[in-house]
Coordinates of C-alpha atoms in Angstrom, one line a residue:
M201 CA 0.0 0.1 0.1
A202 CA 1.5 3.4 -1.1
R203 CA 1.9 6.1 1.5
A204 CA 1.1 9.8 0.9
V205 CA 4.0 12.2 0.8
A206 CA 2.2 15.4 1.0
S207 CA 3.6 18.3 3.0
A208 CA 1.8 21.3 4.3
A209 CA 2.0 25.0 5.9
L210 CA 0.5 25.1 9.4
G211 CA 0.5 27.8 11.9
T212 CA -0.9 28.5 15.3
P213 CA -1.3 32.0 16.2
A214 CA -0.6 33.5 19.7
S215 CA -3.0 33.3 22.4
G216 CA -6.2 35.3 21.9
E217 CA -5.9 35.2 18.2
A218 CA -8.5 33.3 16.1
P219 CA -6.6 30.3 14.6
V220 CA -7.1 29.3 11.0
T221 CA -5.2 26.7 9.2
A222 CA -5.2 25.4 5.7
F223 CA -3.4 22.4 4.7
R224 CA -2.4 22.3 0.9
P225 CA -0.3 19.4 -0.5
R226 CA 2.8 20.5 -2.1
R227 CA 6.3 19.2 -2.9
R228 CA 8.8 18.8 -0.1
H229 CA 10.4 22.0 1.2
G230 CA 13.7 22.3 2.9
F231 CA 13.2 25.2 5.2
A232 CA 10.7 25.8 8.2
A233 CA 10.6 28.6 10.7
A234 CA 8.5 29.8 13.5
A235 CA 8.5 32.3 16.3
V236 CA 7.5 31.7 19.8
A237 CA 4.7 34.5 19.5
A238 CA 3.3 33.1 16.4
G239 CA 4.0 29.7 15.1
V240 CA 4.5 29.3 11.2
V241 CA 6.1 26.7 9.5
V242 CA 6.8 25.4 5.8
A243 CA 6.6 21.6 6.3
V244 CA 8.5 18.6 5.9
G245 CA 6.6 15.8 3.9
L246 CA 6.1 12.5 5.4
G247 CA 6.5 9.1 3.6
G248 CA 9.2 6.3 2.8
Y249 CA 10.0 3.6 5.2
A250 CA 11.2 3.1 8.7
Y251 CA 13.4 1.3 10.9
A252 CA 11.3 -0.2 13.8
S253 CA 11.8 -3.5 15.7
G254 CA 13.8 -5.0 12.9
Q255 CA 11.3 -4.3 10.2
L256 CA 10.7 -1.6 7.5
V257 CA 7.4 0.2 8.0
S258 CA 6.2 3.5 7.0
V259 CA 5.3 6.1 9.6
A260 CA 1.6 5.6 9.1
S261 CA 2.1 2.0 9.5
A262 CA 3.2 2.5 12.9
F263 CA -0.1 3.4 13.9
D264 CA -2.0 0.8 11.9
D265 CA -2.5 -1.7 14.9
V266 CA -3.9 0.7 17.2
F267 CA -6.8 2.0 15.0
G268 CA -9.7 0.9 15.9
G269 CA -18.9 16.1 24.6
G270 CA -16.2 17.6 26.9
T271 CA -12.5 16.3 26.9
A272 CA -12.0 12.9 25.6
T273 CA -9.6 10.9 27.7
T274 CA -6.7 9.1 26.3
N275 CA -5.5 5.7 27.0
V276 CA -1.8 4.6 26.5
T277 CA -1.0 1.5 25.1
N278 CA 2.5 0.5 24.1
K279 CA 3.5 4.2 24.5
V280 CA 0.8 5.0 21.9
G281 CA -2.2 7.3 23.0
R282 CA -5.5 6.3 22.0
P283 CA -8.2 8.9 22.4
V284 CA -11.6 7.4 23.8
N285 CA -14.8 8.6 22.0
A286 CA -13.0 11.8 20.6
V287 CA -15.5 11.8 17.7
A288 CA -17.6 14.3 15.7
T289 CA -20.2 13.9 13.0
S290 CA -21.4 16.7 10.8
G291 CA -23.2 16.6 7.4
G292 CA -23.0 12.9 7.2
I293 CA -19.3 12.7 7.8
T294 CA -17.7 11.3 11.1
V295 CA -14.1 12.4 12.1
S296 CA -12.3 10.6 14.9
A297 CA -9.1 11.0 16.7
D298 CA -7.4 7.5 16.8
A299 CA -3.9 7.6 17.8
I300 CA -0.9 9.8 19.2
M301 CA 2.7 9.4 19.3
G302 CA 5.6 11.7 19.9
D303 CA 8.0 13.1 22.5
A304 CA 7.8 16.2 24.9
R305 CA 7.5 18.8 22.1
N306 CA 6.9 17.0 18.9
Y307 CA 3.7 15.1 18.4
V308 CA 1.8 13.3 15.7
V309 CA -2.1 12.7 15.8
V310 CA -3.9 10.3 13.3
Y311 CA -7.6 11.0 12.6
S312 CA -9.9 9.0 10.6
I313 CA -12.7 10.4 8.3
G314 CA -15.5 8.6 6.8
R315 CA -19.3 8.8 5.9
T316 CA -21.8 7.6 8.2
D317 CA -23.7 5.7 5.6
G318 CA -20.8 3.3 5.1
K319 CA -20.2 4.7 1.3
P320 CA -16.8 5.8 0.4
L321 CA -15.7 9.4 0.1
G322 CA -14.6 8.7 -3.4
T323 CA -12.1 6.5 -5.4
V324 CA -8.9 6.4 -3.5
G325 CA -5.6 6.4 -5.3
T326 CA -2.2 7.9 -5.4
D327 CA -0.3 10.1 -7.9
E328 CA 3.2 9.8 -9.4
N329 CA 4.5 11.2 -6.2
G330 CA 2.9 8.8 -3.8
T331 CA 0.3 11.4 -2.6
L332 CA -3.1 10.1 -1.6
T333 CA -5.7 11.2 -4.1
L334 CA -9.5 11.2 -4.2
N335 CA -11.3 10.9 -7.5
G336 CA -7.8 11.6 -9.1
H337 CA -7.1 14.8 -7.0
P338 CA -4.8 15.3 -4.1
L339 CA -6.7 16.7 -0.8
S340 CA -6.5 19.8 1.1
A341 CA -7.9 20.1 4.6
D342 CA -9.1 23.4 6.3
F343 CA -8.5 23.1 9.8
C344 CA -6.9 24.4 13.0
Q345 CA -5.2 22.3 16.0
S346 CA -4.3 24.1 19.1
V347 CA -2.9 22.6 22.4
D348 CA -3.4 24.2 25.7
G349 CA -0.2 25.8 27.2
A350 CA 1.6 26.6 23.8
T351 CA 1.9 29.9 22.4
G352 CA 3.3 28.6 19.1
Q353 CA 3.6 25.4 16.9
G354 CA 4.3 24.5 13.5
G355 CA 4.5 21.4 11.5
S356 CA 2.9 19.3 8.7
A357 CA 0.1 17.1 7.7
Y358 CA -0.7 14.5 5.2
F359 CA -3.6 12.1 4.1
Y360 CA -3.2 8.3 3.8
D361 CA -5.5 5.2 3.7
A362 CA -4.9 2.8 6.7
D363 CA -7.1 0.3 5.4
P364 CA -8.4 0.1 1.7
S365 CA -11.1 -2.2 2.7
D366 CA -13.2 0.4 4.7
N367 CA -14.7 3.6 3.8
A368 CA -12.4 5.8 5.8
I369 CA -9.2 7.8 5.0
Q370 CA -6.7 9.0 7.5
L371 CA -5.5 12.7 8.2
V372 CA -2.2 12.7 10.0
T373 CA -0.8 16.0 11.6
Q374 CA 2.7 16.5 12.8
L375 CA 3.4 19.5 15.0
T376 CA 6.3 20.8 17.1
A377 CA 5.0 23.1 20.0
D378 CA 7.0 25.8 22.1
T379 CA 6.4 23.7 25.3
N380 CA 6.0 20.2 26.8
V381 CA 2.6 19.1 25.5
I382 CA 2.1 15.6 27.1
G383 CA -1.0 15.7 29.3
A384 CA -2.3 18.8 27.6
T385 CA -5.6 19.3 25.9
V386 CA -5.9 19.4 22.1
N387 CA -8.6 21.3 20.4
M388 CA -9.1 20.2 16.8
H389 CA -11.6 22.1 14.4
L390 CA -12.0 20.8 10.7
S391 CA -14.3 22.7 8.4
A392 CA -13.5 21.3 4.8
I393 CA -11.7 18.8 2.9
N394 CA -11.3 19.6 -0.7
G395 CA -9.9 17.9 -3.9
L396 CA -7.3 20.1 -5.8
D397 CA -7.1 20.5 -9.4
D398 CA -3.4 21.5 -10.2
S399 CA -4.2 22.5 -13.8
T400 CA -6.6 25.2 -12.8
Q401 CA -5.7 25.7 -9.1
S402 CA -9.2 25.3 -8.0
E403 CA -10.9 23.2 -5.3
T404 CA -13.8 21.0 -5.3
P405 CA -15.5 20.3 -1.9
V406 CA -15.3 16.7 -0.8
A407 CA -16.8 17.4 2.6
T408 CA -17.8 20.4 4.3
G409 CA -19.2 20.9 7.9
S410 CA -18.1 21.6 11.5
W411 CA -16.1 18.9 13.4
D412 CA -14.8 19.7 16.8
L413 CA -12.7 17.3 18.9
K414 CA -11.2 17.9 22.2
F415 CA -8.9 15.2 23.8
K416 CA -5.9 14.7 26.2
L417 CA -2.4 14.3 24.6
N418 CA -1.5 11.3 26.6
Y419 CA 1.3 9.2 25.3
E420 CA 4.4 7.9 26.4
A421 CA 7.6 9.8 25.4
D422 CA 10.5 7.6 24.0
S423 CA 13.6 9.8 23.5
V424 CA 17.3 9.3 23.8
S425 CA 19.7 12.1 24.5
L426 CA 22.9 12.7 22.5
K427 CA 26.2 14.3 23.3
P428 CA 27.1 17.1 20.6
T429 CA 30.6 17.8 19.5
G430 CA 31.9 20.2 16.7
S431 CA 31.4 23.9 16.0
L432 CA 28.1 25.3 14.6
T433 CA 27.8 28.4 12.4
V434 CA 24.4 29.6 11.7
A435 CA 23.9 32.1 8.7
G436 CA 27.5 33.0 9.2
T437 CA 27.2 33.4 12.9
D438 CA 28.9 31.3 15.7
A439 CA 26.5 29.3 17.7
S440 CA 26.6 26.6 20.4
V441 CA 24.4 23.4 20.8
Q442 CA 22.9 23.0 24.1
S443 CA 21.0 19.4 23.5
V444 CA 20.1 16.8 20.9
S445 CA 17.5 14.3 21.4
V446 CA 15.8 11.9 19.1
S447 CA 12.3 10.0 19.4
P448 CA 10.6 7.6 17.1
V449 CA 9.2 10.6 15.0
A450 CA 11.5 13.6 15.3
V451 CA 14.9 15.1 16.1
S452 CA 15.0 18.0 18.6
V453 CA 17.9 20.5 18.8
D454 CA 18.3 23.3 21.3
Y455 CA 20.9 25.7 20.2
T456 CA 21.9 29.4 20.8
V457 CA 23.2 31.7 18.2
D458 CA 25.7 34.6 19.2
G459 CA 23.7 37.3 17.9
T460 CA 20.2 38.7 17.0
E461 CA 18.5 39.8 13.9
E462 CA 16.1 42.7 13.0
A463 CA 13.0 41.8 11.3
P464 CA 13.1 42.7 7.6
K465 CA 11.3 46.1 7.0
T466 CA 9.2 44.6 4.2
S467 CA 7.3 42.3 6.4
G468 CA 7.6 43.7 10.0
R469 CA 8.1 40.1 11.1
W470 CA 11.0 38.2 12.4
S471 CA 14.0 37.2 10.5
P472 CA 14.3 33.4 9.7
K473 CA 17.9 33.2 9.2
Y474 CA 19.0 31.8 12.5
L475 CA 16.2 29.1 12.3
D476 CA 17.7 27.2 9.7
L477 CA 20.1 24.5 10.5
G478 CA 20.2 22.9 7.0
D479 CA 19.9 19.1 6.5
I480 CA 19.9 16.9 9.4
T481 CA 21.1 13.3 9.2
V482 CA 20.4 10.4 11.5
T483 CA 22.7 7.7 11.5
M484 CA 21.5 4.2 12.8
R485 CA 23.7 1.6 14.5
D486 CA 23.1 -0.6 11.4
G487 CA 24.5 2.0 9.1
T488 CA 21.0 3.1 7.9
T489 CA 20.8 7.1 7.4
I490 CA 18.0 9.2 7.4
T491 CA 18.1 12.9 6.1
V492 CA 15.5 15.7 6.8
P493 CA 15.4 19.4 6.4
S494 CA 15.6 21.5 9.5
G495 CA 12.2 21.8 11.1
A496 CA 9.8 24.1 13.0
C497 CA 11.5 26.5 15.6
S498 CA 10.5 28.6 18.5
S499 CA 13.2 31.4 19.5
H500 CA 13.6 34.5 21.8
E501 CA 16.4 36.9 22.4
E502 CA 18.4 36.6 25.6
D503 CA 21.5 38.8 26.4
G504 CA 22.2 39.6 22.9
K505 CA 21.9 36.2 21.7
T506 CA 19.2 34.2 19.9
V507 CA 18.0 31.1 21.8
V508 CA 16.2 28.4 19.4
E509 CA 14.4 25.3 20.0
M510 CA 13.8 23.3 17.0
G511 CA 12.0 20.0 16.1
A512 CA 12.3 18.3 12.7
F513 CA 10.0 15.3 11.9
L514 CA 11.5 12.2 10.5
D515 CA 10.5 10.7 7.3
R516 CA 9.9 7.4 9.1
T517 CA 9.6 6.0 12.4
I518 CA 12.7 4.7 14.1
D519 CA 13.7 2.9 17.2
P520 CA 15.5 5.7 19.1
S521 CA 17.7 3.2 21.0
Q522 CA 19.2 2.3 17.9
V523 CA 20.5 5.7 17.0
A524 CA 24.3 5.9 16.7
S525 CA 24.4 9.7 15.7
V526 CA 22.8 13.0 14.5
S527 CA 24.8 15.2 12.4
F528 CA 24.1 19.0 11.1
G529 CA 25.9 22.0 10.2
G530 CA 29.4 20.7 11.3
V531 CA 28.0 19.1 14.5
T532 CA 27.8 15.4 15.3
A533 CA 26.0 14.3 18.3
T534 CA 26.5 10.6 19.4
A535 CA 24.8 8.3 21.9

């Protein structure tokens, strides 16, 4: 079964602003940036295969065996969170939150979407890039997903089909927050799923309505910390690495740049130069390597320096205990 490889632009505004998020499939991008006041990101796509328990599986496959009013509770089984009765129905379409995996700041949520009458949403397929299609078109989703306690988050999303024999498809969201999210409450609002026509740049509604889910982000973090060595330079400025860790789904890097940047006058927003570490390579003990672009960041200025926390989602799930090293920008962190 082919796995989707769509990427997305996601953002969660600062507290008090109305969060509006649009997910649009696009080709993989190599840069992502976010500020602590307002998370913004151009995302990393998800697909490929993974090292997990000696087998090759896709990221989505790691969740396949756990599919099955108020804040829904979430049970934890084998480190994966399973929300209980986090379900919403509107316009004959039911959306449910099925599984959660991650670490302290990086989390993945799998949602299922299907018609209540048992009929399929359309003809499911994949395009030449492996992206899931419905009636020959890649999908977009208009939604926002906020987590209590986070003032900014960024990440990516994609669709895939966990079970071709049923009438549901899955939406997977991957977000990096600027705080520890385990145990926090997630609020998810979905308003539309659309089919995209690349030739006309138009959208055709697949499902419209109002789906609201609220559930606990309960899951067991499974991360290993690595010891960084080497010299880091970011945008021509000296920097130091405070910590590097790896979970089954993401790499986290905390670093400090010896300088600050003014926001570009044309935008009035922050400058992203210090938020790009370039490519990050994870090397497993068996020699397997995984290379992904730098991910979503939060940052703040302190004593004339820029303090950054970055989370980059892997394009496969891994067993973090089998990580030998993580390399980026002249730095190598080892177990």
